[in-house]
mmCIF file of C-alpha atoms in Angstrom:
data_model
loop_
_atom_site.group_PDB
_atom_site.id
_atom_site.type_symbol
_atom_site.label_atom_id
_atom_site.label_comp_id
_atom_site.label_asym_id
_atom_site.label_seq_id
_atom_site.Cartn_x
_atom_site.Cartn_y
_atom_site.Cartn_z
ATOM 1 C CA MET A 1 -59.283 -144.662 97.686
ATOM 2 C CA GLN A 2 -56.998 -142.777 100.060
ATOM 3 C CA ASP A 3 -56.167 -144.753 103.180
ATOM 4 C CA LEU A 4 -55.923 -143.039 106.591
ATOM 5 C CA ASP A 5 -52.889 -145.108 107.547
ATOM 6 C CA ARG A 6 -51.114 -143.939 104.390
ATOM 7 C CA ILE A 7 -51.958 -140.313 105.199
ATOM 8 C CA ILE A 8 -50.578 -140.686 108.741
ATOM 9 C CA LEU A 9 -47.337 -142.267 107.461
ATOM 10 C CA MET A 10 -46.990 -139.467 104.891
ATOM 11 C CA ALA A 11 -47.447 -136.823 107.609
ATOM 12 C CA ARG A 12 -44.844 -138.488 109.826
ATOM 13 C CA GLU A 13 -42.378 -138.597 106.931
ATOM 14 C CA LEU A 14 -42.836 -134.833 106.533
ATOM 15 C CA LYS A 15 -42.274 -134.375 110.302
ATOM 16 C CA ALA A 16 -45.784 -132.987 110.812
ATOM 17 C CA SER A 17 -47.269 -132.615 114.293
ATOM 18 C CA ASP A 18 -50.957 -132.565 113.303
ATOM 19 C CA ILE A 19 -53.300 -133.547 110.476
ATOM 20 C CA HIS A 20 -56.497 -131.555 109.800
ATOM 21 C CA MET A 21 -59.170 -133.467 107.888
ATOM 22 C CA SER A 22 -62.491 -131.841 106.966
ATOM 23 C CA ALA A 23 -65.101 -133.198 104.555
ATOM 24 C CA GLY A 24 -65.179 -130.850 101.560
ATOM 25 C CA LEU A 25 -62.000 -128.950 102.521
ATOM 26 C CA ALA A 26 -58.314 -129.409 101.685
ATOM 27 C CA LEU A 27 -56.272 -131.797 103.847
ATOM 28 C CA LEU A 28 -53.786 -129.727 105.867
ATOM 29 C CA ILE A 29 -50.814 -130.756 107.991
ATOM 30 C CA ARG A 30 -48.864 -128.690 110.534
ATOM 31 C CA VAL A 31 -45.109 -128.667 109.939
ATOM 32 C CA ASN A 32 -42.826 -126.596 112.224
ATOM 33 C CA GLY A 33 -45.913 -124.794 113.517
ATOM 34 C CA MET A 34 -47.242 -123.795 110.065
ATOM 35 C CA LEU A 35 -50.282 -125.244 108.269
ATOM 36 C CA VAL A 36 -49.535 -126.461 104.721
ATOM 37 C CA ASN A 37 -51.441 -128.457 102.091
ATOM 38 C CA ALA A 38 -50.735 -132.188 102.290
ATOM 39 C CA PRO A 39 -49.346 -134.002 99.219
ATOM 40 C CA LEU A 40 -52.262 -136.468 99.475
ATOM 41 C CA GLN A 41 -55.711 -134.941 98.977
ATOM 42 C CA PRO A 42 -58.642 -137.331 99.576
ATOM 43 C CA THR A 43 -62.097 -136.556 98.234
ATOM 44 C CA LYS A 44 -64.955 -135.453 100.490
ATOM 45 C CA GLU A 45 -66.480 -138.951 100.293
ATOM 46 C CA GLU A 46 -63.136 -140.554 101.228
ATOM 47 C CA VAL A 47 -62.755 -138.294 104.271
ATOM 48 C CA VAL A 48 -66.256 -139.170 105.483
ATOM 49 C CA GLN A 49 -65.614 -142.874 104.938
ATOM 50 C CA MET A 50 -62.233 -142.789 106.709
ATOM 51 C CA LEU A 51 -63.482 -140.899 109.760
ATOM 52 C CA PHE A 52 -66.732 -142.812 110.228
ATOM 53 C CA GLY A 53 -64.730 -146.019 109.773
ATOM 54 C CA LEU A 54 -62.941 -145.181 113.035
ATOM 55 C CA LEU A 55 -66.157 -144.941 115.076
ATOM 56 C CA ASN A 56 -68.413 -147.572 116.606
ATOM 57 C CA ASP A 57 -72.216 -147.176 116.571
ATOM 58 C CA GLN A 58 -72.318 -145.531 120.008
ATOM 59 C CA GLN A 59 -69.657 -142.974 119.006
ATOM 60 C CA LYS A 60 -71.526 -142.188 115.773
ATOM 61 C CA GLU A 61 -74.689 -141.476 117.774
ATOM 62 C CA LEU A 62 -72.766 -139.207 120.140
ATOM 63 C CA LEU A 63 -71.252 -137.356 117.174
ATOM 64 C CA TYR A 64 -74.706 -136.785 115.632
ATOM 65 C CA ASP A 65 -75.943 -135.547 119.023
ATOM 66 C CA GLY A 66 -73.310 -132.798 118.991
ATOM 67 C CA HIS A 67 -70.541 -134.439 121.027
ATOM 68 C CA ASP A 68 -66.886 -134.507 120.046
ATOM 69 C CA ILE A 69 -65.173 -137.906 120.054
ATOM 70 C CA ASP A 70 -61.669 -138.337 121.530
ATOM 71 C CA PHE A 71 -59.596 -141.500 121.286
ATOM 72 C CA ALA A 72 -56.129 -142.831 120.554
ATOM 73 C CA LEU A 73 -55.297 -144.635 117.305
ATOM 74 C CA ARG A 74 -52.338 -146.884 116.505
ATOM 75 C CA SER A 75 -51.003 -146.794 112.921
ATOM 76 C CA SER A 76 -49.233 -149.603 111.068
ATOM 77 C CA ASP A 77 -45.790 -148.315 112.108
ATOM 78 C CA GLY A 78 -46.716 -148.933 115.775
ATOM 79 C CA CYS A 79 -47.018 -145.224 116.585
ATOM 80 C CA ARG A 80 -50.005 -143.699 118.367
ATOM 81 C CA GLN A 81 -52.146 -140.750 117.378
ATOM 82 C CA ARG A 82 -54.568 -138.653 119.421
ATOM 83 C CA VAL A 83 -57.776 -138.193 117.416
ATOM 84 C CA ASN A 84 -60.562 -135.652 117.922
ATOM 85 C CA ILE A 85 -63.558 -136.033 115.577
ATOM 86 C CA PHE A 86 -66.153 -133.249 115.482
ATOM 87 C CA ARG A 87 -68.755 -131.636 113.243
ATOM 88 C CA GLN A 88 -68.544 -128.223 111.587
ATOM 89 C CA GLN A 89 -71.149 -126.673 109.290
ATOM 90 C CA GLY A 90 -72.924 -130.015 109.281
ATOM 91 C CA GLU A 91 -69.879 -131.909 108.008
ATOM 92 C CA VAL A 92 -67.512 -134.293 109.803
ATOM 93 C CA ALA A 93 -63.952 -133.147 110.563
ATOM 94 C CA ALA A 94 -61.011 -134.354 112.621
ATOM 95 C CA THR A 95 -57.724 -133.224 114.080
ATOM 96 C CA ILE A 96 -55.114 -135.939 114.477
ATOM 97 C CA ARG A 97 -52.123 -135.268 116.747
ATOM 98 C CA LEU A 98 -49.129 -137.438 115.819
ATOM 99 C CA LEU A 99 -47.500 -138.784 118.981
ATOM 100 C CA ASN A 100 -43.963 -140.066 119.223
ATOM 101 C CA SER A 101 -43.565 -143.707 120.212
ATOM 102 C CA TYR A 102 -40.118 -142.746 121.511
ATOM 103 C CA ILE A 103 -40.129 -140.712 124.723
ATOM 104 C CA PRO A 104 -37.375 -138.068 124.504
ATOM 105 C CA THR A 105 -35.236 -137.063 127.477
ATOM 106 C CA LEU A 106 -35.358 -133.577 128.978
ATOM 107 C CA GLU A 107 -31.892 -132.946 127.484
ATOM 108 C CA GLU A 108 -33.167 -133.858 124.029
ATOM 109 C CA LEU A 109 -36.037 -131.421 124.537
ATOM 110 C CA HIS A 110 -33.496 -128.725 125.606
ATOM 111 C CA LEU A 111 -35.410 -128.155 128.843
ATOM 112 C CA THR A 112 -34.042 -126.960 132.171
ATOM 113 C CA PRO A 113 -32.365 -129.664 134.332
ATOM 114 C CA LYS A 114 -34.476 -128.263 137.200
ATOM 115 C CA LEU A 115 -37.264 -130.521 135.903
ATOM 116 C CA TYR A 116 -35.239 -133.543 137.020
ATOM 117 C CA GLU A 117 -35.270 -132.130 140.556
ATOM 118 C CA LEU A 118 -39.031 -131.544 140.394
ATOM 119 C CA ALA A 119 -39.503 -135.150 139.207
ATOM 120 C CA GLN A 120 -37.567 -136.336 142.267
ATOM 121 C CA GLU A 121 -39.828 -134.506 144.741
ATOM 122 C CA PRO A 122 -41.373 -137.033 147.175
ATOM 123 C CA ARG A 123 -44.699 -135.166 147.317
ATOM 124 C CA GLY A 124 -46.433 -131.984 146.173
ATOM 125 C CA LEU A 125 -47.849 -130.500 142.972
ATOM 126 C CA VAL A 126 -45.989 -129.816 139.702
ATOM 127 C CA LEU A 127 -47.857 -128.140 136.839
ATOM 128 C CA ILE A 128 -46.787 -128.050 133.178
ATOM 129 C CA THR A 129 -48.695 -125.318 131.348
ATOM 130 C CA GLY A 130 -48.870 -123.701 127.952
ATOM 131 C CA PRO A 131 -51.149 -123.252 124.939
ATOM 132 C CA THR A 132 -52.447 -126.186 122.897
ATOM 133 C CA GLY A 133 -49.660 -127.857 120.941
ATOM 134 C CA SER A 134 -46.848 -126.508 123.105
ATOM 135 C CA GLY A 135 -45.451 -129.934 124.043
ATOM 136 C CA LYS A 136 -46.863 -130.254 127.569
ATOM 137 C CA SER A 137 -47.617 -133.979 127.194
ATOM 138 C CA THR A 138 -44.107 -134.676 125.896
ATOM 139 C CA THR A 139 -42.476 -132.802 128.785
ATOM 140 C CA LEU A 140 -44.573 -134.751 131.294
ATOM 141 C CA ALA A 141 -43.710 -138.007 129.508
ATOM 142 C CA ALA A 142 -39.987 -137.183 129.704
ATOM 143 C CA MET A 143 -40.288 -136.534 133.452
ATOM 144 C CA LEU A 144 -42.256 -139.752 134.045
ATOM 145 C CA GLU A 145 -39.830 -141.830 131.995
ATOM 146 C CA TYR A 146 -36.952 -140.413 134.055
ATOM 147 C CA ILE A 147 -38.765 -141.502 137.236
ATOM 148 C CA ASN A 148 -39.504 -144.878 135.617
ATOM 149 C CA GLN A 149 -35.782 -145.418 134.987
ATOM 150 C CA THR A 150 -34.599 -144.296 138.415
ATOM 151 C CA LYS A 151 -37.142 -145.081 141.184
ATOM 152 C CA PRO A 152 -39.071 -148.194 142.283
ATOM 153 C CA VAL A 153 -42.405 -146.389 142.727
ATOM 154 C CA HIS A 154 -46.065 -146.894 141.778
ATOM 155 C CA ILE A 155 -47.243 -144.415 139.130
ATOM 156 C CA ILE A 156 -50.902 -143.992 138.160
ATOM 157 C CA THR A 157 -51.737 -141.882 135.097
ATOM 158 C CA ILE A 158 -55.248 -140.591 134.354
ATOM 159 C CA GLU A 159 -55.442 -139.444 130.736
ATOM 160 C CA ASP A 160 -57.948 -138.444 128.050
ATOM 161 C CA PRO A 161 -56.881 -140.268 125.925
ATOM 162 C CA ILE A 162 -53.674 -142.182 126.784
ATOM 163 C CA GLU A 163 -50.902 -140.676 124.684
ATOM 164 C CA TYR A 164 -47.510 -142.160 125.545
ATOM 165 C CA VAL A 165 -47.491 -145.826 126.579
ATOM 166 C CA TYR A 166 -44.847 -146.629 129.213
ATOM 167 C CA GLU A 167 -42.961 -149.866 129.616
ATOM 168 C CA GLY A 168 -42.306 -150.508 133.301
ATOM 169 C CA LYS A 169 -38.622 -150.396 134.201
ATOM 170 C CA LYS A 170 -37.970 -149.669 137.883
ATOM 171 C CA ALA A 171 -41.500 -148.321 138.375
ATOM 172 C CA LEU A 172 -44.919 -149.987 138.288
ATOM 173 C CA ILE A 173 -47.100 -147.909 135.943
ATOM 174 C CA HIS A 174 -50.882 -148.154 135.633
ATOM 175 C CA GLN A 175 -52.422 -146.016 132.867
ATOM 176 C CA ARG A 176 -56.154 -145.232 133.016
ATOM 177 C CA GLU A 177 -58.137 -143.633 130.200
ATOM 178 C CA THR A 178 -61.224 -141.567 130.992
ATOM 179 C CA GLY A 179 -64.313 -142.874 129.250
ATOM 180 C CA ARG A 180 -62.846 -146.367 128.980
ATOM 181 C CA ASP A 181 -61.174 -147.251 132.305
ATOM 182 C CA THR A 182 -62.795 -144.584 134.491
ATOM 183 C CA LYS A 183 -65.660 -142.083 134.232
ATOM 184 C CA SER A 184 -63.749 -138.878 134.944
ATOM 185 C CA PHE A 185 -60.473 -137.369 136.155
ATOM 186 C CA ALA A 186 -62.023 -136.543 139.550
ATOM 187 C CA SER A 187 -63.460 -140.026 140.199
ATOM 188 C CA ALA A 188 -60.196 -141.684 139.119
ATOM 189 C CA LEU A 189 -58.244 -139.369 141.431
ATOM 190 C CA ARG A 190 -60.436 -140.286 144.388
ATOM 191 C CA SER A 191 -59.964 -143.979 143.600
ATOM 192 C CA ALA A 192 -56.214 -143.517 143.135
ATOM 193 C CA LEU A 193 -55.814 -142.605 146.805
ATOM 194 C CA ARG A 194 -56.935 -146.154 147.649
ATOM 195 C CA GLU A 195 -54.552 -147.735 145.111
ATOM 196 C CA ASP A 196 -51.255 -147.054 146.937
ATOM 197 C CA PRO A 197 -49.669 -144.703 144.393
ATOM 198 C CA ASP A 198 -46.497 -142.699 144.923
ATOM 199 C CA ILE A 199 -46.999 -140.501 141.859
ATOM 200 C CA ILE A 200 -50.227 -139.500 140.083
ATOM 201 C CA LEU A 201 -50.324 -137.905 136.639
ATOM 202 C CA VAL A 202 -53.585 -136.090 135.883
ATOM 203 C CA GLY A 203 -53.940 -135.318 132.174
ATOM 204 C CA GLU A 204 -55.581 -131.959 132.813
ATOM 205 C CA MET A 205 -56.978 -130.018 135.787
ATOM 206 C CA ARG A 206 -60.221 -129.003 134.090
ATOM 207 C CA ASP A 207 -62.665 -128.224 136.886
ATOM 208 C CA PHE A 208 -63.087 -127.590 140.608
ATOM 209 C CA GLU A 209 -63.727 -131.246 141.405
ATOM 210 C CA THR A 210 -60.495 -132.357 139.716
ATOM 211 C CA ILE A 211 -58.470 -129.468 141.177
ATOM 212 C CA SER A 212 -59.734 -130.183 144.696
ATOM 213 C CA ALA A 213 -58.985 -133.920 144.392
ATOM 214 C CA ALA A 214 -55.502 -133.230 142.965
ATOM 215 C CA LEU A 215 -54.633 -130.837 145.818
ATOM 216 C CA THR A 216 -55.897 -133.354 148.383
ATOM 217 C CA ALA A 217 -53.733 -136.057 146.785
ATOM 218 C CA ALA A 218 -50.694 -133.762 146.935
ATOM 219 C CA GLU A 219 -51.464 -132.916 150.581
ATOM 220 C CA THR A 220 -51.674 -136.572 151.571
ATOM 221 C CA GLY A 221 -48.111 -137.373 150.556
ATOM 222 C CA HIS A 222 -48.232 -137.995 146.797
ATOM 223 C CA LEU A 223 -46.412 -136.281 143.934
ATOM 224 C CA VAL A 224 -49.089 -135.001 141.530
ATOM 225 C CA LEU A 225 -48.186 -133.927 137.983
ATOM 226 C CA SER A 226 -50.726 -132.179 135.775
ATOM 227 C CA THR A 227 -51.278 -129.668 132.960
ATOM 228 C CA LEU A 228 -53.288 -126.496 132.330
ATOM 229 C CA HIS A 229 -53.824 -124.342 129.262
ATOM 230 C CA THR A 230 -52.277 -121.085 130.478
ATOM 231 C CA THR A 231 -49.527 -118.779 129.199
ATOM 232 C CA GLY A 232 -47.645 -117.946 132.395
ATOM 233 C CA ALA A 233 -47.037 -118.952 135.998
ATOM 234 C CA ALA A 234 -49.128 -116.135 137.485
ATOM 235 C CA GLN A 235 -52.034 -116.880 135.117
ATOM 236 C CA THR A 236 -51.817 -120.554 136.104
ATOM 237 C CA ILE A 237 -52.334 -119.788 139.791
ATOM 238 C CA ASP A 238 -55.193 -117.408 138.995
ATOM 239 C CA ARG A 239 -56.806 -120.018 136.711
ATOM 240 C CA VAL A 240 -56.658 -122.710 139.407
ATOM 241 C CA ILE A 241 -58.229 -120.422 141.994
ATOM 242 C CA ASP A 242 -60.806 -118.869 139.631
ATOM 243 C CA ALA A 243 -62.016 -122.350 138.605
ATOM 244 C CA CYS A 244 -63.250 -122.860 142.173
ATOM 245 C CA PRO A 245 -66.489 -121.538 143.747
ATOM 246 C CA ALA A 246 -66.064 -118.236 145.571
ATOM 247 C CA GLY A 247 -66.623 -119.879 148.944
ATOM 248 C CA SER A 248 -63.802 -122.364 148.355
ATOM 249 C CA GLN A 249 -61.183 -120.032 146.895
ATOM 250 C CA ASN A 250 -59.450 -119.149 150.182
ATOM 251 C CA GLN A 251 -59.188 -122.816 151.076
ATOM 252 C CA ILE A 252 -57.762 -123.669 147.624
ATOM 253 C CA ARG A 253 -55.282 -120.795 147.933
ATOM 254 C CA THR A 254 -54.113 -122.149 151.306
ATOM 255 C CA GLN A 255 -53.857 -125.706 149.968
ATOM 256 C CA LEU A 256 -51.883 -124.479 146.956
ATOM 257 C CA THR A 257 -49.305 -122.701 149.108
ATOM 258 C CA GLY A 258 -48.812 -125.904 151.070
ATOM 259 C CA VAL A 259 -48.189 -128.238 148.132
ATOM 260 C CA LEU A 260 -46.882 -126.240 145.144
ATOM 261 C CA LYS A 261 -43.419 -127.395 144.054
ATOM 262 C CA GLY A 262 -43.187 -125.790 140.642
ATOM 263 C CA ILE A 263 -44.948 -124.414 137.565
ATOM 264 C CA VAL A 264 -43.356 -124.728 134.139
ATOM 265 C CA THR A 265 -44.914 -122.735 131.295
ATOM 266 C CA GLN A 266 -43.704 -123.495 127.798
ATOM 267 C CA CYS A 267 -44.307 -122.467 124.195
ATOM 268 C CA LEU A 268 -42.935 -123.996 121.001
ATOM 269 C CA MET A 269 -41.300 -121.612 118.527
ATOM 270 C CA PRO A 270 -39.629 -121.999 115.111
ATOM 271 C CA THR A 271 -35.832 -122.055 115.261
ATOM 272 C CA MET A 272 -33.673 -119.496 113.442
ATOM 273 C CA ASP A 273 -32.604 -122.062 110.800
ATOM 274 C CA GLY A 274 -36.239 -123.025 110.064
ATOM 275 C CA GLN A 275 -35.447 -126.699 110.581
ATOM 276 C CA GLY A 276 -37.585 -127.334 113.640
ATOM 277 C CA ARG A 277 -39.108 -125.938 116.803
ATOM 278 C CA VAL A 278 -37.736 -125.327 120.267
ATOM 279 C CA ALA A 279 -39.427 -124.700 123.627
ATOM 280 C CA ALA A 280 -38.999 -121.494 125.613
ATOM 281 C CA THR A 281 -39.996 -121.832 129.247
ATOM 282 C CA GLU A 282 -40.951 -119.931 132.367
ATOM 283 C CA LEU A 283 -40.165 -121.584 135.705
ATOM 284 C CA LEU A 284 -41.674 -120.710 139.065
ATOM 285 C CA LEU A 285 -40.660 -122.722 142.125
ATOM 286 C CA GLY A 286 -42.831 -122.998 145.239
ATOM 287 C CA THR A 287 -40.510 -120.945 147.442
ATOM 288 C CA ASP A 288 -41.595 -119.079 150.560
ATOM 289 C CA ALA A 289 -41.630 -115.823 148.582
ATOM 290 C CA ALA A 290 -43.834 -117.317 145.835
ATOM 291 C CA CYS A 291 -46.217 -118.889 148.344
ATOM 292 C CA ASN A 292 -46.531 -115.602 150.231
ATOM 293 C CA MET A 293 -47.577 -113.929 146.953
ATOM 294 C CA ILE A 294 -50.237 -116.611 146.432
ATOM 295 C CA ARG A 295 -51.450 -116.315 150.032
ATOM 296 C CA GLU A 296 -51.735 -112.520 149.753
ATOM 297 C CA ASN A 297 -53.391 -112.664 146.308
ATOM 298 C CA LYS A 298 -50.511 -110.770 144.650
ATOM 299 C CA CYS A 299 -49.851 -113.146 141.732
ATOM 300 C CA HIS A 300 -49.530 -110.183 139.353
ATOM 301 C CA GLN A 301 -46.182 -109.487 141.089
ATOM 302 C CA MET A 302 -44.911 -113.044 140.559
ATOM 303 C CA SER A 303 -42.469 -112.048 137.785
ATOM 304 C CA SER A 304 -40.349 -110.219 140.380
ATOM 305 C CA VAL A 305 -40.075 -113.477 142.380
ATOM 306 C CA MET A 306 -38.897 -115.335 139.269
ATOM 307 C CA GLN A 307 -36.421 -112.601 138.313
ATOM 308 C CA SER A 308 -34.869 -112.531 141.778
ATOM 309 C CA GLY A 309 -34.859 -116.350 142.026
ATOM 310 C CA GLY A 310 -32.374 -116.918 139.218
ATOM 311 C CA SER A 311 -29.837 -118.547 141.556
ATOM 312 C CA MET A 312 -32.424 -121.255 142.310
ATOM 313 C CA GLY A 313 -33.164 -121.856 138.623
ATOM 314 C CA MET A 314 -36.256 -119.661 138.282
ATOM 315 C CA HIS A 315 -36.729 -117.509 135.204
ATOM 316 C CA THR A 316 -39.462 -115.618 133.359
ATOM 317 C CA LEU A 317 -40.429 -116.367 129.768
ATOM 318 C CA ASN A 318 -38.762 -113.123 128.656
ATOM 319 C CA MET A 319 -35.492 -114.106 130.362
ATOM 320 C CA ASP A 320 -35.501 -117.376 128.411
ATOM 321 C CA LEU A 321 -36.400 -115.643 125.142
ATOM 322 C CA VAL A 322 -33.489 -113.213 125.592
ATOM 323 C CA ARG A 323 -31.111 -116.138 126.219
ATOM 324 C CA MET A 324 -32.297 -117.896 123.061
ATOM 325 C CA VAL A 325 -31.969 -114.764 120.908
ATOM 326 C CA ASN A 326 -28.447 -114.122 122.257
ATOM 327 C CA GLN A 327 -27.466 -117.728 121.508
ATOM 328 C CA GLY A 328 -28.814 -117.479 117.940
ATOM 329 C CA ILE A 329 -31.451 -120.169 118.529
ATOM 330 C CA ILE A 330 -34.421 -117.947 117.611
ATOM 331 C CA SER A 331 -34.794 -114.572 115.914
ATOM 332 C CA MET A 332 -35.762 -111.308 117.615
ATOM 333 C CA GLN A 333 -39.002 -111.308 115.572
ATOM 334 C CA THR A 334 -39.889 -114.759 116.907
ATOM 335 C CA ALA A 335 -39.193 -113.663 120.488
ATOM 336 C CA MET A 336 -41.468 -110.646 120.025
ATOM 337 C CA ALA A 337 -44.211 -112.857 118.586
ATOM 338 C CA TYR A 338 -44.194 -115.266 121.542
ATOM 339 C CA THR A 339 -43.531 -112.974 124.522
ATOM 340 C CA ASN A 340 -46.306 -112.255 127.032
ATOM 341 C CA ASP A 341 -44.866 -108.760 127.702
ATOM 342 C CA ARG A 342 -43.446 -107.012 124.606
ATOM 343 C CA LYS A 343 -42.619 -103.775 126.413
ATOM 344 C CA GLU A 344 -40.474 -105.564 129.010
ATOM 345 C CA LEU A 345 -38.790 -107.735 126.368
ATOM 346 C CA GLY A 346 -37.859 -104.643 124.350
ATOM 347 C CA GLN A 347 -35.941 -103.287 127.369
ATOM 348 C CA TYR A 348 -33.531 -106.238 127.218
ATOM 349 C CA PHE A 349 -32.242 -105.297 123.745
#
């Protein structure tokens, strides 16, 4: 009988980021961004037994009714995993994201020091964006841990599920999990305003209700940190506005220009030596020029703001990719694979 804990420990030893388990299919792990067969291969019956063994009766009913089940799981080494169990072709399957118990610093993540400045903002909105698996949660955790070590503030996190667990240092940190501690991001955000927070972390801005509550929190003197699944700063602004009803979009646009401090977009890419992955970023700061673009609905021109704002620390994804190619961190082929504008990138070389 294969044991799930043993599989998780094996994946960690191989420096995997994810485990893919599907009844009747091979067990795959993601290493340096690539899916490979795992050394341990449980049978279909063992996979079913392992996954259903993680669920209570209520969760099993929800799964049979067509719902996905999200929760965090602690393995025997004390580390946490984010688990999503779902059904496909009538069979049970799961994706397990392996989380680090250690929260790295921004230097260790090779991210711009500008993030330290954004973490020190007394109020406003900071968004960390990127595709699934691009390290958004880890970047946010690094920023929060920096605040935790440097400022005596009250931090409330609203997550689905809780990923990194913080140990209070200078800060008081309350972590709330949707589905267990609160019904939704939006309801927890509304409650948070009555809980005397200085900083609020919202796991994801998924809908109009959450977006509206997050912007209100930022307007009323709090620093709000959150994530979105987008591939660039301009797309992030468009996504926030497009998620709102047509009648509310002008109001959201105005609110956004009043509170936006910065948008960081990141993607994880394999390094030139094949030994790991590194993040390339795009950074937009909430300057007057950027806010004017948002106000005038000209977000498609936002790259010019980032290119001309280099002295303030702003840069486009292509600018960062060029830097990393020139420094021998990634290959030209990798840069071309991850750019959001191949034609522009080609002009740099």
